[in-house]
PDB file of C-alpha atoms in Angstrom:
ATOM      1  CA  MET A 407      10.710   4.395  50.005  1.00 91.00           C
ATOM      2  CA  ILE A 408      12.370   3.984  46.596  1.00 91.00           C
ATOM      3  CA  ASN A 409      15.192   5.850  44.876  1.00 92.00           C
ATOM      4  CA  ILE A 410      14.402   7.610  41.593  1.00 88.00           C
ATOM      5  CA  ASN A 411      17.314   9.480  40.021  1.00 92.00           C
ATOM      6  CA  GLY A 412      18.921   9.939  43.437  1.00 94.00           C
ATOM      7  CA  ASN A 413      15.751  11.124  45.142  1.00 94.00           C
ATOM      8  CA  LEU A 414      13.947   9.116  47.834  1.00 94.00           C
ATOM      9  CA  VAL A 415      10.218   9.043  47.153  1.00 91.00           C
ATOM     10  CA  LYS A 416       7.300   7.124  48.610  1.00 92.00           C
ATOM     11  CA  ASP A 417       6.685   3.693  47.125  1.00 90.00           C
ATOM     12  CA  THR A 418       3.088   3.289  45.951  1.00 86.00           C
ATOM     13  CA  ASP A 419       1.045   0.776  43.990  1.00 79.00           C
ATOM     14  CA  GLU A 420       1.431   3.096  40.996  1.00 81.00           C
ATOM     15  CA  SER A 421       5.246   3.155  41.129  1.00 84.00           C
ATOM     16  CA  LEU A 422       6.650   2.757  37.631  1.00 86.00           C
ATOM     17  CA  TYR A 423       9.044  -0.071  38.526  1.00 87.00           C
ATOM     18  CA  LYS A 424       6.013  -2.262  39.363  1.00 90.00           C
ATOM     19  CA  ASN A 425       4.553  -1.864  35.854  1.00 93.00           C
ATOM     20  CA  ARG A 426       5.298  -5.136  34.063  1.00 95.00           C
ATOM     21  CA  GLY A 427       5.569  -3.374  30.731  1.00 95.00           C
ATOM     22  CA  TYR A 428       8.393  -1.269  32.196  1.00 94.00           C
ATOM     23  CA  ALA A 429      10.013  -3.967  34.340  1.00 94.00           C
ATOM     24  CA  TYR A 430       9.865  -6.932  31.954  1.00 95.00           C
ATOM     25  CA  GLY A 431       8.631  -5.672  28.598  1.00 96.00           C
ATOM     26  CA  ASP A 432       5.421  -7.579  29.335  1.00 97.00           C
ATOM     27  CA  ALA A 433       3.270  -5.423  27.058  1.00 98.00           C
ATOM     28  CA  VAL A 434       1.991  -4.995  23.522  1.00 98.00           C
ATOM     29  CA  PHE A 435       1.113  -1.782  21.737  1.00 98.00           C
ATOM     30  CA  GLU A 436      -0.648  -0.399  18.689  1.00 98.00           C
ATOM     31  CA  THR A 437       0.315   2.812  16.919  1.00 98.00           C
ATOM     32  CA  ILE A 438      -2.660   4.227  15.020  1.00 98.00           C
ATOM     33  CA  ARG A 439      -3.195   7.148  12.675  1.00 97.00           C
ATOM     34  CA  VAL A 440      -6.305   9.314  13.029  1.00 97.00           C
ATOM     35  CA  ASN A 441      -7.351  11.864  10.383  1.00 95.00           C
ATOM     36  CA  ALA A 442      -9.965  14.405  11.501  1.00 93.00           C
ATOM     37  CA  SER A 443     -11.390  11.965  14.083  1.00 94.00           C
ATOM     38  CA  ASP A 444     -11.464   9.104  11.570  1.00 95.00           C
ATOM     39  CA  ILE A 445      -9.431   6.113  12.820  1.00 97.00           C
ATOM     40  CA  LEU A 446      -7.596   4.612   9.865  1.00 96.00           C
ATOM     41  CA  PHE A 447      -7.677   0.828   9.432  1.00 96.00           C
ATOM     42  CA  TRP A 448      -9.292   0.428  12.857  1.00 97.00           C
ATOM     43  CA  GLU A 449     -10.561  -3.112  12.300  1.00 97.00           C
ATOM     44  CA  ASP A 450      -7.077  -4.358  11.358  1.00 97.00           C
ATOM     45  CA  HIS A 451      -5.512  -2.620  14.371  1.00 98.00           C
ATOM     46  CA  TYR A 452      -8.098  -4.018  16.779  1.00 98.00           C
ATOM     47  CA  PHE A 453      -7.841  -7.615  15.600  1.00 98.00           C
ATOM     48  CA  ARG A 454      -4.031  -7.468  15.556  1.00 98.00           C
ATOM     49  CA  LEU A 455      -4.095  -6.224  19.159  1.00 98.00           C
ATOM     50  CA  MET A 456      -6.461  -9.016  20.218  1.00 98.00           C
ATOM     51  CA  ALA A 457      -4.368 -11.651  18.426  1.00 98.00           C
ATOM     52  CA  SER A 458      -1.179 -10.338  20.066  1.00 98.00           C
ATOM     53  CA  MET A 459      -2.764 -10.486  23.525  1.00 98.00           C
ATOM     54  CA  ARG A 460      -3.873 -14.066  22.940  1.00 98.00           C
ATOM     55  CA  ILE A 461      -0.402 -15.117  21.784  1.00 98.00           C
ATOM     56  CA  LEU A 462       1.076 -13.563  24.951  1.00 98.00           C
ATOM     57  CA  ARG A 463      -1.519 -15.379  27.103  1.00 98.00           C
ATOM     58  CA  MET A 464      -3.059 -12.135  28.352  1.00 98.00           C
ATOM     59  CA  GLN A 465      -6.608 -12.230  29.679  1.00 98.00           C
ATOM     60  CA  ILE A 466      -8.780 -10.104  27.386  1.00 97.00           C
ATOM     61  CA  PRO A 467     -11.483  -8.251  29.382  1.00 95.00           C
ATOM     62  CA  MET A 468     -15.063  -8.824  28.221  1.00 95.00           C
ATOM     63  CA  ARG A 469     -15.550  -5.052  27.884  1.00 94.00           C
ATOM     64  CA  PHE A 470     -12.533  -4.751  25.536  1.00 96.00           C
ATOM     65  CA  THR A 471     -14.715  -4.361  22.468  1.00 97.00           C
ATOM     66  CA  PRO A 472     -13.811  -2.417  19.303  1.00 97.00           C
ATOM     67  CA  GLU A 473     -16.690  -0.045  20.069  1.00 98.00           C
ATOM     68  CA  LEU A 474     -15.361   0.754  23.563  1.00 97.00           C
ATOM     69  CA  LEU A 475     -11.798   1.402  22.442  1.00 98.00           C
ATOM     70  CA  GLU A 476     -12.951   3.438  19.451  1.00 98.00           C
ATOM     71  CA  GLN A 477     -15.089   5.595  21.744  1.00 98.00           C
ATOM     72  CA  GLU A 478     -12.205   6.126  24.178  1.00 98.00           C
ATOM     73  CA  ILE A 479      -9.837   7.073  21.346  1.00 98.00           C
ATOM     74  CA  LYS A 480     -12.305   9.641  20.025  1.00 97.00           C
ATOM     75  CA  GLU A 481     -12.924  11.064  23.501  1.00 98.00           C
ATOM     76  CA  LEU A 482      -9.172  11.478  23.962  1.00 98.00           C
ATOM     77  CA  ILE A 483      -8.901  13.176  20.560  1.00 97.00           C
ATOM     78  CA  LYS A 484     -11.685  15.567  21.534  1.00 97.00           C
ATOM     79  CA  GLU A 485     -10.216  16.350  24.964  1.00 97.00           C
ATOM     80  CA  ASN A 486      -6.936  17.314  23.285  1.00 97.00           C
ATOM     81  CA  GLY A 487      -8.623  19.562  20.718  1.00 97.00           C
ATOM     82  CA  LEU A 488      -7.543  17.416  17.754  1.00 96.00           C
ATOM     83  CA  GLU A 489     -10.955  16.560  16.264  1.00 95.00           C
ATOM     84  CA  LYS A 490     -10.164  18.269  12.948  1.00 94.00           C
ATOM     85  CA  LYS A 491      -6.461  17.424  12.798  1.00 95.00           C
ATOM     86  CA  ALA A 492      -4.220  14.436  12.152  1.00 95.00           C
ATOM     87  CA  ALA A 493      -3.055  12.569  15.236  1.00 97.00           C
ATOM     88  CA  ARG A 494      -0.992   9.615  16.375  1.00 97.00           C
ATOM     89  CA  ILE A 495      -2.605   7.291  18.910  1.00 98.00           C
ATOM     90  CA  LYS A 496      -0.689   4.743  20.959  1.00 98.00           C
ATOM     91  CA  ILE A 497      -2.460   2.010  22.909  1.00 98.00           C
ATOM     92  CA  ILE A 498      -0.314   0.055  25.372  1.00 98.00           C
ATOM     93  CA  VAL A 499      -1.672  -3.071  27.069  1.00 98.00           C
ATOM     94  CA  HIS A 500       0.348  -4.615  29.908  1.00 97.00           C
ATOM     95  CA  ARG A 501      -0.197  -7.392  32.388  1.00 97.00           C
ATOM     96  CA  ILE A 502      -1.067  -6.116  35.871  1.00 96.00           C
ATOM     97  CA  SER A 503       1.679  -5.804  38.479  1.00 95.00           C
ATOM     98  CA  GLY A 504       2.722  -8.816  40.487  1.00 94.00           C
ATOM     99  CA  GLY A 505       5.228 -11.618  40.194  1.00 95.00           C
ATOM    100  CA  LEU A 506       8.708 -11.698  38.746  1.00 95.00           C
ATOM    101  CA  TYR A 507       9.310 -13.407  35.391  1.00 96.00           C
ATOM    102  CA  THR A 508       6.210 -15.471  36.091  1.00 97.00           C
ATOM    103  CA  PRO A 509       3.227 -13.116  36.545  1.00 97.00           C
ATOM    104  CA  LYS A 510       0.771 -13.612  39.372  1.00 97.00           C
ATOM    105  CA  SER A 511      -2.121 -12.827  37.051  1.00 97.00           C
ATOM    106  CA  ASN A 512      -2.848 -12.592  33.330  1.00 98.00           C
ATOM    107  CA  GLU A 513      -5.265  -9.696  33.813  1.00 98.00           C
ATOM    108  CA  VAL A 514      -4.359  -6.495  31.978  1.00 98.00           C
ATOM    109  CA  GLU A 515      -4.407  -2.728  32.216  1.00 97.00           C
ATOM    110  CA  TYR A 516      -4.042  -0.275  29.360  1.00 97.00           C
ATOM    111  CA  SER A 517      -3.224   3.305  28.472  1.00 97.00           C
ATOM    112  CA  ILE A 518      -4.024   5.444  25.436  1.00 98.00           C
ATOM    113  CA  SER A 519      -1.953   8.500  24.498  1.00 98.00           C
ATOM    114  CA  VAL A 520      -2.177  10.983  21.629  1.00 98.00           C
ATOM    115  CA  SER A 521       0.104  13.416  19.813  1.00 97.00           C
ATOM    116  CA  SER A 522      -0.546  15.659  16.813  1.00 96.00           C
ATOM    117  CA  LEU A 523       0.698  15.060  13.260  1.00 95.00           C
ATOM    118  CA  ASP A 524       1.438  17.655  10.598  1.00 88.00           C
ATOM    119  CA  SER A 525      -0.353  16.219   7.579  1.00 80.00           C
ATOM    120  CA  GLY A 526      -3.821  14.750   7.146  1.00 78.00           C
ATOM    121  CA  PHE A 527      -2.798  12.439   4.299  1.00 85.00           C
ATOM    122  CA  TYR A 528       0.297  10.542   3.272  1.00 93.00           C
ATOM    123  CA  HIS A 529       2.930  12.136   1.069  1.00 93.00           C
ATOM    124  CA  ILE A 530       6.318  11.117  -0.316  1.00 92.00           C
ATOM    125  CA  PRO A 531       9.096  12.775   1.738  1.00 88.00           C
ATOM    126  CA  GLU A 532      11.279  15.163  -0.211  1.00 86.00           C
ATOM    127  CA  THR A 533      14.320  14.212   1.857  1.00 90.00           C
ATOM    128  CA  LEU A 534      16.736  11.459   0.841  1.00 93.00           C
ATOM    129  CA  CYS A 535      16.806   8.170   2.731  1.00 97.00           C
ATOM    130  CA  GLU A 536      20.087   6.281   2.746  1.00 98.00           C
ATOM    131  CA  VAL A 537      20.122   2.946   4.578  1.00 98.00           C
ATOM    132  CA  THR A 538      22.601   0.344   5.724  1.00 98.00           C
ATOM    133  CA  LEU A 539      22.436  -3.194   7.098  1.00 98.00           C
ATOM    134  CA  PHE A 540      22.487  -3.743  10.847  1.00 98.00           C
ATOM    135  CA  LYS A 541      24.677  -6.764  11.553  1.00 97.00           C
ATOM    136  CA  ASP A 542      25.410  -6.458  15.272  1.00 97.00           C
ATOM    137  CA  HIS A 543      22.253  -8.313  16.328  1.00 98.00           C
ATOM    138  CA  TYR A 544      19.610 -10.376  14.556  1.00 97.00           C
ATOM    139  CA  VAL A 545      15.861 -10.840  14.969  1.00 97.00           C
ATOM    140  CA  ALA A 546      14.585 -14.348  15.675  1.00 96.00           C
ATOM    141  CA  ALA A 547      12.565 -15.841  12.814  1.00 97.00           C
ATOM    142  CA  ASP A 548       9.576 -16.754  14.980  1.00 95.00           C
ATOM    143  CA  LEU A 549       6.044 -15.712  15.903  1.00 96.00           C
ATOM    144  CA  LEU A 550       6.989 -13.381  18.786  1.00 96.00           C
ATOM    145  CA  SER A 551       9.075 -11.209  16.452  1.00 96.00           C
ATOM    146  CA  THR A 552       5.955 -10.400  14.432  1.00 97.00           C
ATOM    147  CA  LEU A 553       4.250  -8.714  17.430  1.00 97.00           C
ATOM    148  CA  LYS A 554       4.479  -5.075  18.522  1.00 96.00           C
ATOM    149  CA  THR A 555       5.777  -5.687  22.035  1.00 97.00           C
ATOM    150  CA  ASN A 556       7.792  -3.465  24.373  1.00 95.00           C
ATOM    151  CA  ASN A 557      10.851  -5.620  23.591  1.00 93.00           C
ATOM    152  CA  LYS A 558      12.373  -3.511  20.797  1.00 95.00           C
ATOM    153  CA  ILE A 559      16.018  -3.335  21.911  1.00 96.00           C
ATOM    154  CA  THR A 560      17.300  -4.521  18.506  1.00 97.00           C
ATOM    155  CA  ASN A 561      15.498  -1.647  16.792  1.00 97.00           C
ATOM    156  CA  ILE A 562      16.862   0.788  19.373  1.00 97.00           C
ATOM    157  CA  LEU A 563      20.459  -0.349  18.918  1.00 98.00           C
ATOM    158  CA  ALA A 564      20.050  -0.269  15.144  1.00 98.00           C
ATOM    159  CA  GLY A 565      18.684   3.272  15.406  1.00 98.00           C
ATOM    160  CA  ILE A 566      21.706   4.355  17.444  1.00 98.00           C
ATOM    161  CA  PHE A 567      24.015   2.657  14.924  1.00 98.00           C
ATOM    162  CA  ALA A 568      22.328   4.505  12.034  1.00 98.00           C
ATOM    163  CA  LYS A 569      22.547   7.846  13.831  1.00 98.00           C
ATOM    164  CA  GLU A 570      26.204   7.412  14.767  1.00 98.00           C
ATOM    165  CA  ASN A 571      27.112   6.460  11.188  1.00 98.00           C
ATOM    166  CA  LYS A 572      24.958   9.147   9.547  1.00 98.00           C
ATOM    167  CA  PHE A 573      22.418   6.854   7.905  1.00 98.00           C
ATOM    168  CA  ASP A 574      18.699   7.612   7.772  1.00 98.00           C
ATOM    169  CA  ASN A 575      17.531   4.082   8.538  1.00 98.00           C
ATOM    170  CA  CYS A 576      18.756   0.528   9.046  1.00 97.00           C
ATOM    171  CA  LEU A 577      17.567  -2.748   7.579  1.00 98.00           C
ATOM    172  CA  LEU A 578      17.238  -5.557  10.108  1.00 98.00           C
ATOM    173  CA  MET A 579      18.061  -9.191   9.410  1.00 98.00           C
ATOM    174  CA  ASN A 580      16.793 -12.382  10.998  1.00 98.00           C
ATOM    175  CA  SER A 581      18.893 -15.235  12.357  1.00 95.00           C
ATOM    176  CA  ASN A 582      18.932 -16.764   8.854  1.00 97.00           C
ATOM    177  CA  LYS A 583      20.616 -13.579   7.506  1.00 97.00           C
ATOM    178  CA  MET A 584      17.542 -12.596   5.491  1.00 98.00           C
ATOM    179  CA  ILE A 585      16.318  -8.994   5.350  1.00 98.00           C
ATOM    180  CA  ILE A 586      13.051  -8.652   7.261  1.00 98.00           C
ATOM    181  CA  GLU A 587      12.244  -4.974   7.797  1.00 98.00           C
ATOM    182  CA  ALA A 588      13.500  -1.465   8.516  1.00 98.00           C
ATOM    183  CA  LEU A 589      13.727   0.182  11.935  1.00 97.00           C
ATOM    184  CA  ASN A 590      10.226   1.580  11.746  1.00 96.00           C
ATOM    185  CA  GLY A 591       8.284  -0.449   9.222  1.00 97.00           C
ATOM    186  CA  ASN A 592       7.947  -3.222   6.689  1.00 98.00           C
ATOM    187  CA  LEU A 593      10.141  -3.446   3.605  1.00 98.00           C
ATOM    188  CA  PHE A 594       9.019  -3.814  -0.025  1.00 98.00           C
ATOM    189  CA  LEU A 595      11.395  -4.508  -2.933  1.00 98.00           C
ATOM    190  CA  VAL A 596      10.597  -3.790  -6.579  1.00 98.00           C
ATOM    191  CA  LYS A 597      12.397  -5.489  -9.474  1.00 97.00           C
ATOM    192  CA  GLY A 598      10.763  -5.025 -12.854  1.00 96.00           C
ATOM    193  CA  ASN A 599       7.097  -5.977 -12.451  1.00 95.00           C
ATOM    194  CA  THR A 600       7.731  -8.048  -9.340  1.00 97.00           C
ATOM    195  CA  ILE A 601       7.117  -6.625  -5.861  1.00 98.00           C
ATOM    196  CA  LYS A 602       8.405  -8.628  -2.889  1.00 98.00           C
ATOM    197  CA  THR A 603       8.012  -8.263   0.840  1.00 98.00           C
ATOM    198  CA  PRO A 604       9.395 -10.645   3.490  1.00 98.00           C
ATOM    199  CA  PRO A 605       6.924 -13.293   4.733  1.00 98.00           C
ATOM    200  CA  ILE A 606       5.647 -13.293   8.296  1.00 97.00           C
ATOM    201  CA  ILE A 607       7.463 -16.594   8.972  1.00 97.00           C
ATOM    202  CA  ASP A 608      10.772 -14.749   8.520  1.00 98.00           C
ATOM    203  CA  GLY A 609       9.992 -12.751  11.678  1.00 97.00           C
ATOM    204  CA  CYS A 610       8.930  -9.418  10.202  1.00 97.00           C
ATOM    205  CA  LEU A 611       6.316  -7.261  11.890  1.00 97.00           C
ATOM    206  CA  LYS A 612       2.759  -8.055  10.839  1.00 96.00           C
ATOM    207  CA  GLY A 613       2.243  -4.448   9.832  1.00 97.00           C
ATOM    208  CA  VAL A 614      -1.198  -2.967   9.287  1.00 97.00           C
ATOM    209  CA  LEU A 615      -0.093  -0.873   6.306  1.00 97.00           C
ATOM    210  CA  ARG A 616       1.731  -3.892   4.909  1.00 98.00           C
ATOM    211  CA  THR A 617      -1.637  -5.658   4.943  1.00 97.00           C
ATOM    212  CA  GLN A 618      -3.323  -2.698   3.221  1.00 96.00           C
ATOM    213  CA  LEU A 619      -0.722  -2.578   0.438  1.00 96.00           C
ATOM    214  CA  LEU A 620      -0.901  -6.315  -0.182  1.00 97.00           C
ATOM    215  CA  ARG A 621      -4.665  -5.953  -0.648  1.00 95.00           C
ATOM    216  CA  ILE A 622      -4.137  -3.077  -3.088  1.00 95.00           C
ATOM    217  CA  LEU A 623      -1.431  -4.920  -5.015  1.00 95.00           C
ATOM    218  CA  LYS A 624      -3.607  -8.001  -5.482  1.00 93.00           C
ATOM    219  CA  GLU A 625      -6.012  -5.812  -7.456  1.00 93.00           C
ATOM    220  CA  LEU A 626      -3.260  -4.430  -9.715  1.00 93.00           C
ATOM    221  CA  LYS A 627      -2.817  -7.053 -12.418  1.00 90.00           C
ATOM    222  CA  ASP A 628       0.373  -5.505 -13.847  1.00 91.00           C
ATOM    223  CA  TYR A 629       2.457  -6.614 -10.847  1.00 95.00           C
ATOM    224  CA  GLU A 630       3.509 -10.002  -9.543  1.00 96.00           C
ATOM    225  CA  VAL A 631       3.354  -9.868  -5.746  1.00 97.00           C
ATOM    226  CA  LEU A 632       5.454 -12.225  -3.655  1.00 97.00           C
ATOM    227  CA  GLU A 633       5.717 -12.753   0.080  1.00 98.00           C
ATOM    228  CA  ALA A 634       9.199 -14.263  -0.062  1.00 98.00           C
ATOM    229  CA  SER A 635      12.535 -14.023   1.725  1.00 98.00           C
ATOM    230  CA  ILE A 636      14.815 -11.194   0.630  1.00 98.00           C
ATOM    231  CA  SER A 637      18.553 -11.819   0.549  1.00 98.00           C
ATOM    232  CA  PRO A 638      20.977  -8.925   1.163  1.00 97.00           C
ATOM    233  CA  PHE A 639      22.355  -9.605  -2.327  1.00 96.00           C
ATOM    234  CA  GLU A 640      18.997  -8.646  -3.875  1.00 97.00           C
ATOM    235  CA  LEU A 641      19.122  -5.100  -2.537  1.00 97.00           C
ATOM    236  CA  GLN A 642      21.627  -3.795  -5.074  1.00 94.00           C
ATOM    237  CA  LYS A 643      19.760  -5.476  -7.958  1.00 96.00           C
ATOM    238  CA  ALA A 644      16.410  -3.890  -7.039  1.00 98.00           C
ATOM    239  CA  ASP A 645      14.850  -0.985  -8.936  1.00 98.00           C
ATOM    240  CA  GLU A 646      13.084   0.377  -5.894  1.00 98.00           C
ATOM    241  CA  LEU A 647      12.880  -0.132  -2.125  1.00 98.00           C
ATOM    242  CA  PHE A 648      10.366   1.402   0.247  1.00 98.00           C
ATOM    243  CA  VAL A 649       9.334   1.197   3.898  1.00 98.00           C
ATOM    244  CA  THR A 650       5.732   1.232   5.126  1.00 98.00           C
ATOM    245  CA  ASN A 651       4.070   2.130   8.414  1.00 97.00           C
ATOM    246  CA  VAL A 652       0.686   3.604   9.337  1.00 97.00           C
ATOM    247  CA  ILE A 653       2.058   6.935  10.546  1.00 96.00           C
ATOM    248  CA  GLN A 654       4.247   7.881   7.550  1.00 95.00           C
ATOM    249  CA  GLY A 655       2.625   5.756   4.858  1.00 96.00           C
ATOM    250  CA  ILE A 656       5.253   4.905   2.229  1.00 97.00           C
ATOM    251  CA  VAL A 657       8.845   6.095   2.629  1.00 97.00           C
ATOM    252  CA  PRO A 658      11.092   5.384  -0.383  1.00 97.00           C
ATOM    253  CA  ILE A 659      14.684   4.322   0.228  1.00 98.00           C
ATOM    254  CA  THR A 660      16.851   6.377  -2.112  1.00 97.00           C
ATOM    255  CA  LYS A 661      20.284   4.823  -1.576  1.00 97.00           C
ATOM    256  CA  PHE A 662      21.984   1.666  -0.288  1.00 98.00           C
ATOM    257  CA  ARG A 663      25.757   1.599  -0.620  1.00 95.00           C
ATOM    258  CA  LYS A 664      26.420   2.787  -4.200  1.00 94.00           C
ATOM    259  CA  LYS A 665      22.984   1.845  -5.489  1.00 96.00           C
ATOM    260  CA  GLU A 666      20.384   4.603  -5.995  1.00 97.00           C
ATOM    261  CA  TYR A 667      16.684   3.818  -6.409  1.00 97.00           C
ATOM    262  CA  THR A 668      13.693   5.254  -8.243  1.00 95.00           C
ATOM    263  CA  VAL A 669      10.410   6.198  -6.519  1.00 95.00           C
ATOM    264  CA  GLU A 670       7.860   5.589  -9.304  1.00 95.00           C
ATOM    265  CA  ILE A 671       6.011   2.631  -7.763  1.00 95.00           C
ATOM    266  CA  SER A 672       6.052   4.295  -4.340  1.00 96.00           C
ATOM    267  CA  LYS A 673       4.297   7.357  -5.749  1.00 95.00           C
ATOM    268  CA  ARG A 674       1.718   5.281  -7.607  1.00 95.00           C
ATOM    269  CA  LEU A 675       0.863   3.149  -4.572  1.00 96.00           C
ATOM    270  CA  LEU A 676       0.706   6.184  -2.302  1.00 95.00           C
ATOM    271  CA  GLY A 677      -1.807   7.832  -4.636  1.00 95.00           C
ATOM    272  CA  ILE A 678      -3.993   4.719  -4.578  1.00 95.00           C
ATOM    273  CA  LEU A 679      -3.694   4.488  -0.786  1.00 95.00           C
ATOM    274  CA  ASN A 680      -4.712   8.122  -0.252  1.00 93.00           C
ATOM    275  CA  THR A 681      -7.665   7.680  -2.624  1.00 93.00           C
ATOM    276  CA  LYS A 682      -8.786   4.628  -0.662  1.00 90.00           C
ATOM    277  CA  ILE A 683      -8.575   6.575   2.599  1.00 89.00           C
ATOM    278  CA  ARG A 684     -10.598   9.491   1.182  1.00 87.00           C
ATOM    279  CA  LEU A 685     -13.312   7.163  -0.100  1.00 83.00           C
ATOM    280  CA  ASN A 686     -13.594   5.445   3.280  1.00 77.00           C
ATOM    281  CA  THR A 687     -13.830   8.640   5.343  1.00 62.00           C
TER     282      THR A 687
END
C-alpha cells in the first residue's frame, strides 16, 4: 500500500511515484502546434527530440520513427475531434521505472497528450507584456540547459515571482549574468537593423521557432543577425524585444522598467512566418 494525499491505495507497477520522469525529472518533452491536422515544423521537433534522448543516454527504440509518431499524433487528434482545429500536442519520453539516481535500464516509455487552441495561425497579442529580471536563481551555461527536460524548477520559481510582483513574464539569466530567455520561450533583441538572440552555448533553449526565425532572418538582407550574448544593460537600449515559442509564435515585450518598446519588427516577422506556414500546408 502507498499513501496518496492521506489515502491508502494499492501499490502497482503503474504507480506515479515509480515514473522516473515524476520521481527524478528523468524525462524530455516536445510541445508541438498542430493546425487542422498539419503538424508544424515536425522534422525539427522530431530531430530535437532524438538529439535530446541521445544526450540523456536514453535508448531510442527502433520503431521510434518520424512516421510512427506522426501517425500516432494524428490518430490522437482525430480521436479528440480536433482534425479541423488548432491543437497543442505534448510528447513526454521518460526512462522506464527502476533504480534510484542510477537507472536500471535506459529503455524508454512515452505519452502523447493533446489540448485545443483558439487560433489556427499566429497573431500579435493585444495585451501588454511587462517583464522583469529574475535574479534569485540562474541557469547553467551548458548543454543540458538547452534541452526540454522535466527539470524546469527555475522557470517555475520565476513564474511565481512574476505573478506575485504583477509582471507578465520574467527574463532568465545564466551563471555568467547574461540574459538567455524568457519563462516560456527564446528572446530576440532589436537595435536599429541588428537583431540578436542569445547563442546556444549560453544555455538558452534550442527552440524550434527560434530556428525557424533564424532561417527567415538569413533571407532578409536588411537585417544583421547575431547569435551573441545579451547583457542586462542592453535591454534598455533596445528598440524592440520579443519572445518566441511554437504555441504562441511571437510575443512582443512592451515594457521593461521605464523603457517601452515598439512592435514593428515583430509584426513583420509574424506575417512572414504565417505566410510560410500557409504555403507549407
